[in-house]
mmCIF file of C-alpha atoms in Angstrom:
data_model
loop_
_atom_site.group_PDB
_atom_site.id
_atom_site.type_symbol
_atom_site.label_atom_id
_atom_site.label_comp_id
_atom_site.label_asym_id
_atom_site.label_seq_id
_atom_site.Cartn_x
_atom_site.Cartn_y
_atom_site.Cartn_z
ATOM 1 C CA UNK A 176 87.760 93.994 99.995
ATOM 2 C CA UNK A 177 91.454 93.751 99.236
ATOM 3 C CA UNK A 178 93.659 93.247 102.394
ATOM 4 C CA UNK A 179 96.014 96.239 103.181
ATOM 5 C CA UNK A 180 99.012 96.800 101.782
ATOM 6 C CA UNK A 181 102.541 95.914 104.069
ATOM 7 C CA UNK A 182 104.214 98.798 105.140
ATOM 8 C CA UNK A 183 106.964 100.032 102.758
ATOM 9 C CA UNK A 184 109.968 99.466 105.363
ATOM 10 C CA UNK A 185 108.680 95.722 106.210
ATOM 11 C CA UNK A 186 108.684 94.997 102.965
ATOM 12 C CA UNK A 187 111.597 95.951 101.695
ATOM 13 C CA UNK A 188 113.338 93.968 104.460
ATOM 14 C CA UNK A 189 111.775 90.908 103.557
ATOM 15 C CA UNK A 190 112.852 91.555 100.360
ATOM 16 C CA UNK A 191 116.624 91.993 101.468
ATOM 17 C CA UNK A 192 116.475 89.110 103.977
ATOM 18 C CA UNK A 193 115.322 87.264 100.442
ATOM 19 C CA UNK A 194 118.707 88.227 98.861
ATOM 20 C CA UNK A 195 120.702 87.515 102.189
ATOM 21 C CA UNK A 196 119.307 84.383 101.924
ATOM 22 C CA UNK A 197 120.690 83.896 97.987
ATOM 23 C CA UNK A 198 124.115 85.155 99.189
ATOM 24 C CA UNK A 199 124.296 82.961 102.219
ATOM 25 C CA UNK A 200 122.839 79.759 100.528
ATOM 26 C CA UNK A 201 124.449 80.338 97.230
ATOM 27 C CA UNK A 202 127.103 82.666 96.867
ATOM 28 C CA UNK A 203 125.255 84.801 94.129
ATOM 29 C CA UNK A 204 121.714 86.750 93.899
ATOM 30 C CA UNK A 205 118.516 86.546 93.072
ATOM 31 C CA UNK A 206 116.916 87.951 89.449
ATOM 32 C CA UNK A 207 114.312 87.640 87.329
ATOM 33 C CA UNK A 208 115.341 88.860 83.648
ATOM 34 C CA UNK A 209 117.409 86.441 83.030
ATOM 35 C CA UNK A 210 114.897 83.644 83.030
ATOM 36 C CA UNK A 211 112.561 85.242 81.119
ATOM 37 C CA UNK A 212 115.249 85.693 78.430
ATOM 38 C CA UNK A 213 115.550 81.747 78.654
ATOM 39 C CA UNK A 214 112.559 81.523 78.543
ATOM 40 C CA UNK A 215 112.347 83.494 75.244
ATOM 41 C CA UNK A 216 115.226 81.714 74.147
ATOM 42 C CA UNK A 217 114.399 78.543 74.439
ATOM 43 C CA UNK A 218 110.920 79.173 72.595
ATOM 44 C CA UNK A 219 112.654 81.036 69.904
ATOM 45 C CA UNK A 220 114.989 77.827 69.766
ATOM 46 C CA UNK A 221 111.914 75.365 69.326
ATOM 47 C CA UNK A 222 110.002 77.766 66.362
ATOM 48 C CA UNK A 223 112.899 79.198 64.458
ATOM 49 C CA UNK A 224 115.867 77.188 65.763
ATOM 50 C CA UNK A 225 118.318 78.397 62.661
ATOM 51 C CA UNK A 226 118.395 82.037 63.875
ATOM 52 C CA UNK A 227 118.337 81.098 67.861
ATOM 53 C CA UNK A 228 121.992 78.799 66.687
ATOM 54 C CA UNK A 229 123.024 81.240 64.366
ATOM 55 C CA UNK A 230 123.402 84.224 67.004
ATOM 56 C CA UNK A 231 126.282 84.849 68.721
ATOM 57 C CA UNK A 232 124.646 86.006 71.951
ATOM 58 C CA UNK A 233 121.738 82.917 72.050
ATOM 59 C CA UNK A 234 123.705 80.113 70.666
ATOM 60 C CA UNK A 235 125.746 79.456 73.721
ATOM 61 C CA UNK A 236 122.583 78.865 76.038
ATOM 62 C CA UNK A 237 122.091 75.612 74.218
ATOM 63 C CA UNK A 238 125.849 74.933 73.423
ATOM 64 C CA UNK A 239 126.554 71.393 73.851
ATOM 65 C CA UNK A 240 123.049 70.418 74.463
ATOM 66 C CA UNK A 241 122.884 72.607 77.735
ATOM 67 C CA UNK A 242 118.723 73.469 78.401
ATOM 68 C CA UNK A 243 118.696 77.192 79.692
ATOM 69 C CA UNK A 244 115.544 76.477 81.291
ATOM 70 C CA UNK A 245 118.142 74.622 83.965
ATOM 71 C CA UNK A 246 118.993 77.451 85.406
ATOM 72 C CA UNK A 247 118.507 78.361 89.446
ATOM 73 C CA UNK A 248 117.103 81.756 88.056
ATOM 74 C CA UNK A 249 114.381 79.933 86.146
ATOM 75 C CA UNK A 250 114.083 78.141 89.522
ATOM 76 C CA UNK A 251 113.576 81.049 91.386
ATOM 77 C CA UNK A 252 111.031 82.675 89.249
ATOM 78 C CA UNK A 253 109.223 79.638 89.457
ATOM 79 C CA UNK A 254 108.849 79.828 93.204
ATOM 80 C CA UNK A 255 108.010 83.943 92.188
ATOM 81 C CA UNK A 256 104.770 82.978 90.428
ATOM 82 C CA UNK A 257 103.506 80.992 93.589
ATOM 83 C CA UNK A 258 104.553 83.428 96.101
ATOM 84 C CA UNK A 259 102.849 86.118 94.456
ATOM 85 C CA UNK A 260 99.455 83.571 93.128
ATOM 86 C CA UNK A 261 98.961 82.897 96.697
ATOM 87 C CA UNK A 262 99.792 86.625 98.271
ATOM 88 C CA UNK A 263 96.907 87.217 95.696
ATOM 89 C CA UNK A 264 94.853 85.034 97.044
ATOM 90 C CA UNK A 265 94.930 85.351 100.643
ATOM 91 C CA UNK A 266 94.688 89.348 100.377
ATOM 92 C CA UNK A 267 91.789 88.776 97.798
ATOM 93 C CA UNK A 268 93.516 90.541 95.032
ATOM 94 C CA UNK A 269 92.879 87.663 92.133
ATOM 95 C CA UNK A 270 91.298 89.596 89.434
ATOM 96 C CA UNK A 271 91.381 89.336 85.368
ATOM 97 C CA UNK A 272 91.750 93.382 84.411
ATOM 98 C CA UNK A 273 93.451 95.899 83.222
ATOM 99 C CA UNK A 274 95.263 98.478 85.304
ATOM 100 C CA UNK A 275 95.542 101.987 84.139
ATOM 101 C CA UNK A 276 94.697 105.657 84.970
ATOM 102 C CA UNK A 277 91.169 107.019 84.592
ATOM 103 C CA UNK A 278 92.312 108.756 81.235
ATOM 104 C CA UNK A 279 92.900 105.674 78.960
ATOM 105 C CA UNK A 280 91.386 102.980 76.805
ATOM 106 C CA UNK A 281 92.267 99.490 78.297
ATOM 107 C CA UNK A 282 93.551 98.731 74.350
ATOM 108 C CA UNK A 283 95.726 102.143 74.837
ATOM 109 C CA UNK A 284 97.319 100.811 77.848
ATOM 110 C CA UNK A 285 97.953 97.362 76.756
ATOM 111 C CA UNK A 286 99.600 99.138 73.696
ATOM 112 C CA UNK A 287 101.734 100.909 76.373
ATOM 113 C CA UNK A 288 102.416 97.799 78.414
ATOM 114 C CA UNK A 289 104.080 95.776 74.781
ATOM 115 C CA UNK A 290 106.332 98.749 74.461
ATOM 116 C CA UNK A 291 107.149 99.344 77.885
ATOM 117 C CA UNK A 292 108.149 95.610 77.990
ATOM 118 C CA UNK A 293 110.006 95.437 74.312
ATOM 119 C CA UNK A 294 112.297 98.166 75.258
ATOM 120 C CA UNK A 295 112.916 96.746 79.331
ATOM 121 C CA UNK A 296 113.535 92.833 77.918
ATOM 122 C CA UNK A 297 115.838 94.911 75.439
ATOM 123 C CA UNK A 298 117.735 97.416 78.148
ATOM 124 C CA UNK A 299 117.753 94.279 80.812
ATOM 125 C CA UNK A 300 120.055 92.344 78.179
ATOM 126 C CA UNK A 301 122.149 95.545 77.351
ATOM 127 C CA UNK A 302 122.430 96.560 81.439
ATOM 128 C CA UNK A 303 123.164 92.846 82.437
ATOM 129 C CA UNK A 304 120.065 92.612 85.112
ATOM 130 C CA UNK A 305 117.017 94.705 86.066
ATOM 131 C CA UNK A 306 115.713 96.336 89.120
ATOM 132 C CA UNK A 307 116.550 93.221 91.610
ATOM 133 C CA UNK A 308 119.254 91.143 89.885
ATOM 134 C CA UNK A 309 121.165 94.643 89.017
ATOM 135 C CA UNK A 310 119.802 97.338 91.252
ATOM 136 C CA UNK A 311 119.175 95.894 94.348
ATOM 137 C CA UNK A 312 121.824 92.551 94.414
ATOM 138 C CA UNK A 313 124.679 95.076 92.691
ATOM 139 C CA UNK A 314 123.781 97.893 94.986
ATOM 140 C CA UNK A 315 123.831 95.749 97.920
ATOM 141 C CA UNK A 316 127.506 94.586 96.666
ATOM 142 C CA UNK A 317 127.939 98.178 96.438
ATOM 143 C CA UNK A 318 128.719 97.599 92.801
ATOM 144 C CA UNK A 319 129.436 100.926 91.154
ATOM 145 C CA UNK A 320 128.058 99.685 87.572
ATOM 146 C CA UNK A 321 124.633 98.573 90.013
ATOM 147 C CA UNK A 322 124.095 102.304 91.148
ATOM 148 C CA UNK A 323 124.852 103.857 88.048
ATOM 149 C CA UNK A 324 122.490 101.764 86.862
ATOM 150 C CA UNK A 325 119.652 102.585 89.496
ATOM 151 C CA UNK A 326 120.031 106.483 89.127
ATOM 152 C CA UNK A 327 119.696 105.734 85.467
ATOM 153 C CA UNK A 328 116.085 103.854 85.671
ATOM 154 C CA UNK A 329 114.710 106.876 87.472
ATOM 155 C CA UNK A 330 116.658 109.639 85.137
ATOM 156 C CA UNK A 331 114.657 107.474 82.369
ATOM 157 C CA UNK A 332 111.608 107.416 84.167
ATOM 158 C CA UNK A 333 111.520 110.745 84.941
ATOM 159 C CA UNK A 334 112.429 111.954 81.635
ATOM 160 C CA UNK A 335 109.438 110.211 80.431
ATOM 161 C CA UNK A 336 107.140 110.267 82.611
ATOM 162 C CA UNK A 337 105.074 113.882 81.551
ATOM 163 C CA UNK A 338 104.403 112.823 78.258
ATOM 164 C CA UNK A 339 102.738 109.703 79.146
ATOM 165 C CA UNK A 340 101.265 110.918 82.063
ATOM 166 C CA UNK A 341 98.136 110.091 80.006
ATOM 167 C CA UNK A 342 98.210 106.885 81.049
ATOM 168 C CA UNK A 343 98.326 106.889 84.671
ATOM 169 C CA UNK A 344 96.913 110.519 86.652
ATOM 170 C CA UNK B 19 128.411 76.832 109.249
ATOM 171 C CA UNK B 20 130.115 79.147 106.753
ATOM 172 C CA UNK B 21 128.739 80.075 103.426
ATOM 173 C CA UNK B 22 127.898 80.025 100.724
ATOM 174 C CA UNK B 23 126.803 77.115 101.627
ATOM 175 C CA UNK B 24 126.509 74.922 98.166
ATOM 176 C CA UNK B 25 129.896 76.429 97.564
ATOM 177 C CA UNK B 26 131.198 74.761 100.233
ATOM 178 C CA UNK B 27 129.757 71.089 100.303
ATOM 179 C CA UNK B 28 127.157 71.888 102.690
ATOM 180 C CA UNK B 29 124.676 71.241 100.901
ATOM 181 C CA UNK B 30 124.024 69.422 97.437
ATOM 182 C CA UNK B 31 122.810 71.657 94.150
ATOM 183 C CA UNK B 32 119.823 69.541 94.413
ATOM 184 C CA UNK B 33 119.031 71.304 97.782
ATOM 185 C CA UNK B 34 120.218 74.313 96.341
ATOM 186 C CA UNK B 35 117.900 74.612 93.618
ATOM 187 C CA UNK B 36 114.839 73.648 96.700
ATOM 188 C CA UNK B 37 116.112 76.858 98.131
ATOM 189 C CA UNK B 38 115.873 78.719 95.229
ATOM 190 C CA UNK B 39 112.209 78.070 95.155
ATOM 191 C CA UNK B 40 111.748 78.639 98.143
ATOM 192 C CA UNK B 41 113.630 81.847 97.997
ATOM 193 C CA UNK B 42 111.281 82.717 95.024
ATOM 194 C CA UNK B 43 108.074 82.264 97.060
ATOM 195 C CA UNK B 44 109.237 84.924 99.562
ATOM 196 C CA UNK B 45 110.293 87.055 97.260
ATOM 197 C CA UNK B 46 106.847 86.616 94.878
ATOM 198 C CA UNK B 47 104.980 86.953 98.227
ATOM 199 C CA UNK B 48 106.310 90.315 99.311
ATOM 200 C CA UNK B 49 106.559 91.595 96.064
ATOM 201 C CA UNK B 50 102.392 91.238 95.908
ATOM 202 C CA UNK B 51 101.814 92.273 99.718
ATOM 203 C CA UNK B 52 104.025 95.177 98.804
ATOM 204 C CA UNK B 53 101.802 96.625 96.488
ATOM 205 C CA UNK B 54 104.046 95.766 93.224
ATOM 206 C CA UNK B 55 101.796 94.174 91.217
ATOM 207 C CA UNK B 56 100.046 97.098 90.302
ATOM 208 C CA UNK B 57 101.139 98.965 87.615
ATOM 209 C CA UNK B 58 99.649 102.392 88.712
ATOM 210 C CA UNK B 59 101.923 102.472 91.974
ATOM 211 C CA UNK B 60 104.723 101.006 90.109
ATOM 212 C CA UNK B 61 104.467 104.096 87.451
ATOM 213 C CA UNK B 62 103.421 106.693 90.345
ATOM 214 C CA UNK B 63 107.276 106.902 91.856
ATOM 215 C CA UNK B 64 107.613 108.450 88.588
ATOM 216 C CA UNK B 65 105.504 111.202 89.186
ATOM 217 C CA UNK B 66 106.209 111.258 93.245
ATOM 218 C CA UNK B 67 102.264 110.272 93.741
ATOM 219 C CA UNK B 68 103.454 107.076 95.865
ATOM 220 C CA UNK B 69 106.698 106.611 96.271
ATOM 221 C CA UNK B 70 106.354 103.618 98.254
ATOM 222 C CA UNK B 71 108.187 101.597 95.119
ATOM 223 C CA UNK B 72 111.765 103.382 95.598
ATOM 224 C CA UNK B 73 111.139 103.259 99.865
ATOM 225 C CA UNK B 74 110.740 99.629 99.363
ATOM 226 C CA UNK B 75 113.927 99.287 97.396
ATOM 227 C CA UNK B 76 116.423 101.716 99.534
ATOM 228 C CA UNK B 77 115.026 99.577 102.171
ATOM 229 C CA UNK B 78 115.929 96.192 100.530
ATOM 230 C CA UNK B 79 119.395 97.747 99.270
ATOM 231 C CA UNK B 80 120.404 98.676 102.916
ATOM 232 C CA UNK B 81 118.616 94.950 104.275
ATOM 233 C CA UNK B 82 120.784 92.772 101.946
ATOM 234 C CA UNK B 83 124.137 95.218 102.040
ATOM 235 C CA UNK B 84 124.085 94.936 106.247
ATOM 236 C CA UNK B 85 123.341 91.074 105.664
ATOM 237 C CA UNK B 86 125.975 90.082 103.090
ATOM 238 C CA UNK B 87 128.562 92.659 104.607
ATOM 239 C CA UNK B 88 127.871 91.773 107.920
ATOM 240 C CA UNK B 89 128.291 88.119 107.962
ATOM 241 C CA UNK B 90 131.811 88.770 106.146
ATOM 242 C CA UNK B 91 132.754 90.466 109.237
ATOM 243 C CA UNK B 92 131.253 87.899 111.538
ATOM 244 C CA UNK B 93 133.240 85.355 109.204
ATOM 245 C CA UNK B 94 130.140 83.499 108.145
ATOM 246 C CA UNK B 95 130.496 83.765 104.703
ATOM 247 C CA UNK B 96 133.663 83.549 102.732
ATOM 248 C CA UNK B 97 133.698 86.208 100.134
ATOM 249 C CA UNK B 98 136.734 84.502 97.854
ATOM 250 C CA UNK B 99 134.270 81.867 96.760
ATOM 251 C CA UNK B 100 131.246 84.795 96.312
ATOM 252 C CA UNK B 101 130.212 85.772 92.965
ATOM 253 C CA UNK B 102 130.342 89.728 92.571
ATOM 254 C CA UNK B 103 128.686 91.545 89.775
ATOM 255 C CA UNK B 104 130.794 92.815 87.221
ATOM 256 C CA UNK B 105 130.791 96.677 86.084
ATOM 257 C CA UNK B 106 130.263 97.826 82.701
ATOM 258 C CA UNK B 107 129.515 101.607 83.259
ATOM 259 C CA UNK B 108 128.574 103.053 80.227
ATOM 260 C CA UNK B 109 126.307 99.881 78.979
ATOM 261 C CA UNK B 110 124.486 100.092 82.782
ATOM 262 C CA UNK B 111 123.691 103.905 82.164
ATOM 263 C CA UNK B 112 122.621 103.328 78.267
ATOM 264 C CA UNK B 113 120.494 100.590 79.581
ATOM 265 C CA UNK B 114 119.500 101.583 82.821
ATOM 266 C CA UNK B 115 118.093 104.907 80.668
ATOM 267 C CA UNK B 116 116.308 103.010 78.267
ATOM 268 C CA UNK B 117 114.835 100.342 80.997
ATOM 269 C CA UNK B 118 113.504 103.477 82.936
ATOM 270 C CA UNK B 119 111.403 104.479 80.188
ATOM 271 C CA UNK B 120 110.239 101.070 79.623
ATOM 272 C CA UNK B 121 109.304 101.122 83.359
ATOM 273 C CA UNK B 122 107.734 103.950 82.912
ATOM 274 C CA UNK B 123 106.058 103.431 79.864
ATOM 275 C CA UNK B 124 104.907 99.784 80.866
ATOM 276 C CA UNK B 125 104.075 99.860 84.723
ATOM 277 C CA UNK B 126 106.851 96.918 85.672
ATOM 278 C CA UNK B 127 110.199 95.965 85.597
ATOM 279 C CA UNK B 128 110.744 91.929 84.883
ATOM 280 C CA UNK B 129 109.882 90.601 88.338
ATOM 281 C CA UNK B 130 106.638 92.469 89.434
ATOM 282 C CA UNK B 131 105.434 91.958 85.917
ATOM 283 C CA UNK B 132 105.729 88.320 86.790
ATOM 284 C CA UNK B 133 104.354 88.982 90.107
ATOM 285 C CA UNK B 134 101.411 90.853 88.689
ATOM 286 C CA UNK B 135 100.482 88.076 85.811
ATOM 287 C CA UNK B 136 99.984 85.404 88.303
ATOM 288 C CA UNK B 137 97.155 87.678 89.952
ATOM 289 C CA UNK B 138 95.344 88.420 86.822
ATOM 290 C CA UNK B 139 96.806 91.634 85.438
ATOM 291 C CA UNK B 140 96.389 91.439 81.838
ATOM 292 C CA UNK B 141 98.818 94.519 80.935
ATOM 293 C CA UNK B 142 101.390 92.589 83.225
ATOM 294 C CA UNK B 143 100.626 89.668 80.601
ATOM 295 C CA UNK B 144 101.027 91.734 77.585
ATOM 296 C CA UNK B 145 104.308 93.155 79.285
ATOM 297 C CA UNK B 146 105.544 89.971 79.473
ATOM 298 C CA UNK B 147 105.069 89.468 76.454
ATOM 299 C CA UNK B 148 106.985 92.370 75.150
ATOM 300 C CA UNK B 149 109.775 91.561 77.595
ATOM 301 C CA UNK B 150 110.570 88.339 75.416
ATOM 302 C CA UNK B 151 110.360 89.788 72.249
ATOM 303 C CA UNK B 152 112.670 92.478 73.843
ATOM 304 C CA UNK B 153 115.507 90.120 75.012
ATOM 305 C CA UNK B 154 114.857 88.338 71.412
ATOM 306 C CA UNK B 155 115.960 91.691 69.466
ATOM 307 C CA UNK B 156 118.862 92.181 71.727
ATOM 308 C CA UNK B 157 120.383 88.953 71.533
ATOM 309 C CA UNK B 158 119.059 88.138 67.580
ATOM 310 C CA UNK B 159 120.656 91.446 66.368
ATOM 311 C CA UNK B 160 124.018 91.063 68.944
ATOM 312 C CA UNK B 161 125.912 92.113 66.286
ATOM 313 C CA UNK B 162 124.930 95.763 66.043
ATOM 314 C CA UNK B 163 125.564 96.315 69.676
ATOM 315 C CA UNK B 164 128.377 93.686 70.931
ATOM 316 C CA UNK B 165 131.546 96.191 71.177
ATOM 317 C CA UNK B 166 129.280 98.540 73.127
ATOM 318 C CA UNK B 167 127.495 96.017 75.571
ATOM 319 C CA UNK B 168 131.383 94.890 76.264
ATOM 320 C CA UNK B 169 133.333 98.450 76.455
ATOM 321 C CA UNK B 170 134.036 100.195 79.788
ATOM 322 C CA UNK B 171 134.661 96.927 81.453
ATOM 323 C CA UNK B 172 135.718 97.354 85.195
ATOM 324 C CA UNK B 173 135.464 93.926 86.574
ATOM 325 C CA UNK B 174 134.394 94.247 89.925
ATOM 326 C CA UNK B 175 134.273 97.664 91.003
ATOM 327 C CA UNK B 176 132.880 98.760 93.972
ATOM 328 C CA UNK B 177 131.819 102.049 96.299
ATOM 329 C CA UNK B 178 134.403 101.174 98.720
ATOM 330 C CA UNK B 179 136.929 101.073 95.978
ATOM 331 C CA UNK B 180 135.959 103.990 93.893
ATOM 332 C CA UNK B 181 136.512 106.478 96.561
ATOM 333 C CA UNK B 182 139.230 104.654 98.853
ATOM 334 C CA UNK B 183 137.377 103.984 101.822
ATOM 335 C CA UNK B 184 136.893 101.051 104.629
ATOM 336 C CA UNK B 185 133.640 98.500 102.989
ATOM 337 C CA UNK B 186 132.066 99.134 106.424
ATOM 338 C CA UNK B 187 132.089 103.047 106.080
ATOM 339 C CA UNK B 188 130.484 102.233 102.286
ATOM 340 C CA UNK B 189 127.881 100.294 103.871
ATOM 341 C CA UNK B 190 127.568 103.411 106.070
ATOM 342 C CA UNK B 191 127.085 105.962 102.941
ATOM 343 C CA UNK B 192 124.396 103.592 101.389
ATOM 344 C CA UNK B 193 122.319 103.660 104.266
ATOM 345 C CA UNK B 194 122.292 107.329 105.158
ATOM 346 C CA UNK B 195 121.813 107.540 101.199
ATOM 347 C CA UNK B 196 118.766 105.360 101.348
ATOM 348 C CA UNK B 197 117.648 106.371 104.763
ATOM 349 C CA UNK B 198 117.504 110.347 103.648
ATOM 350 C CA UNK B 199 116.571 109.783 100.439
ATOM 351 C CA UNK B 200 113.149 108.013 101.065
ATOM 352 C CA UNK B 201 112.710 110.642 103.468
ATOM 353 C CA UNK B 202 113.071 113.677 101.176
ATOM 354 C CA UNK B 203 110.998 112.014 98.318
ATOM 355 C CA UNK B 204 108.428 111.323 101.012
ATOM 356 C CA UNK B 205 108.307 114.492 101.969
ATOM 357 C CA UNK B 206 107.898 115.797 97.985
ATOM 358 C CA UNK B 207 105.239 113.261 97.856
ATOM 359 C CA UNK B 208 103.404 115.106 100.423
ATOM 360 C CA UNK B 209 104.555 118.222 99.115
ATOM 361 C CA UNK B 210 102.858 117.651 95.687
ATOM 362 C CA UNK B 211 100.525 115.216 96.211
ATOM 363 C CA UNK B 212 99.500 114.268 99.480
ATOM 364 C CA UNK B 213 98.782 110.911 101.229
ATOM 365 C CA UNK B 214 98.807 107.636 98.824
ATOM 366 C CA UNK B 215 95.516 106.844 96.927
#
């Protein structure tokens, strides 16, 4: 039996006492697009390392032999993975599957889930940040470009969400 | 002691980067106990099932805006040496547009899909996966988008600024924002659909 959920409020204030934390410590935020795109960098860097040099936007994560993979976000995604491995663990929620609504083949969804991440990793880059380097750091800042940005995700979301619905009720 | 701290000397960017990790862990842990690495409640904000997912972020928001805001005024952090996010409207609503279908479409944003692939979830795998080949596109083909992603630059640009007002009134407006606003999509949530699953 899974262990119950946290309460919405708690956890959102352990997530902001998360980013206090990054602002107090470090004078910035926390994210997590930006070391996946490293991440995707520096793998696109190892296979095909003429286009990864040859783009404007990649070639200065490795400019003067700089790894992007030394990064604090990379850092902090690290310690993401075994937060969340052991959360799964002690509330008994380790399990290889595939999550979905009742009306869908697991190979539909997983079709869904490689789009759904091709066009985030793309709008992430475009937007600067996602939901918690952007949304939630920004709007904390009380950035104005961080807020625009939230009411956008659910505009998008919303938009969308009927003709997929398919997938999930 | 005044922060940031590795920004002033208190401690080393070795210790820093410790902190970062540790940092991670309680962010990966509450992310999980909150119910975010599952892509059904993830995708069900967009259809007010469970709207736990935006409740958790006002919440967060207002958490982290008291925090930071708060220990300026106590004068335990020193803003001047504080790195602020920069503005770029129109690229943040383009892309902030396009990353809420993707959410939609996909079940995760970058850091529950993370989240969710340590636990198991193979769509939060395959997500991953399309994340990278995302953030490949956008940065192999820069060309075709690099005067957009730079116009309608506003450096730092913030709430208290845009409409003239004192940061702590700002800070005020956020959290009435967040504070009503979970409560009226709560209430549609019961409206429409009831309880969560």
């Amino acid at each position: 039996m899974k262990k119950k959920l946290w309460d919405p409020v708690f956890g959102g204030v352990m997530i902001g006492i998360a980013i206090i934390l990054t602002f107090y410590i470090s004078g910035r935020g926390l994210g997590a697009s930006g070391a996946l795109t490293a991440f995707a960098a520096t793998i696109q860097n190892w296979i095909l390392p003429s286009v990864t040099q040859s783009s404007e936007y990649f070639s200065k994560y490795f400019a003067n032999g700089a790894n992007p993979l030394n990064d604090y976000l990379v850092f902090l995604v690290i310690g993401v993975m075994i937060g969340s491995f052991i959360a799964g663990i002690v509330s008994k929620d380790m399990k290889l599957e595939v999550l979905k609504g009742p009306n869908i083949s697991n190979k539909g969804r997983l079709w869904y889930a490689l789009v759904g991440g091709v066009l985030v990793g793309y709008a992430a880059r475009m937007a600067r940040g996602c939901t918690s380097g952007q949304a939630l750091v920004g709007g904390a800042e009380l950035s104005v470009g961080a807020w625009a940005f939230m009411f956008s995700i659910f505009a998008g979301g919303f938009a969308v969400a009927y003709f997929i619905r398919r997938q999930w009720i | 002691m005044i922060g940031p701290l590795v920004k002033n000397g208190i401690i080393s960017g070795g210790v820093n980067t410790l902190f970062a990790v540790l940092i991670g862990i309680l962010f990966g842990y509450a992310l999980q106990r909150s119910g975010f690495t599952n892509s059904k409640k993830i995708a069900a904000a967009f259809y007010m099932k469970d709207v736990d997912v935006p409740v958790v972020m006002f919440t967060a928001i207002i958490t982290a805006s008291i925090g930071l805001w708060g220990l300026s005024l106590l004068g335990l952090i020193d803003l001047g040496k504080f790195y602020f996010l920069p503005s770029y409207l129109l690229p943040m609503v383009v892309g902030g547009f396009i990353f809420g279908i993707g959410m939609a479409v996909g079940g995760f944003c970058p850091g529950t899909s993370i989240a969710s692939m340590v636990t198991g979830k193979i769509d939060a795998m395959v997500f991953v996966g399309g994340f990278l080949l995302g953030s490949l596109l956008f940065g192999d083909l820069y060309p075709l988008w690099d005067k957009f992603y730079n116009s309608d630059s506003n450096g730092v640009w913030r709430i208290d600024q845009l409409f003239n007002i004192n940061v702590g009134l700002a800070v005020l407006l956020v959290t009435l924002l967040g504070v009503f606003g979970s409560i009226g999509m709560r209430k549609l949530q019961y409206k429409f659909w009831g309880k969560n699953d």
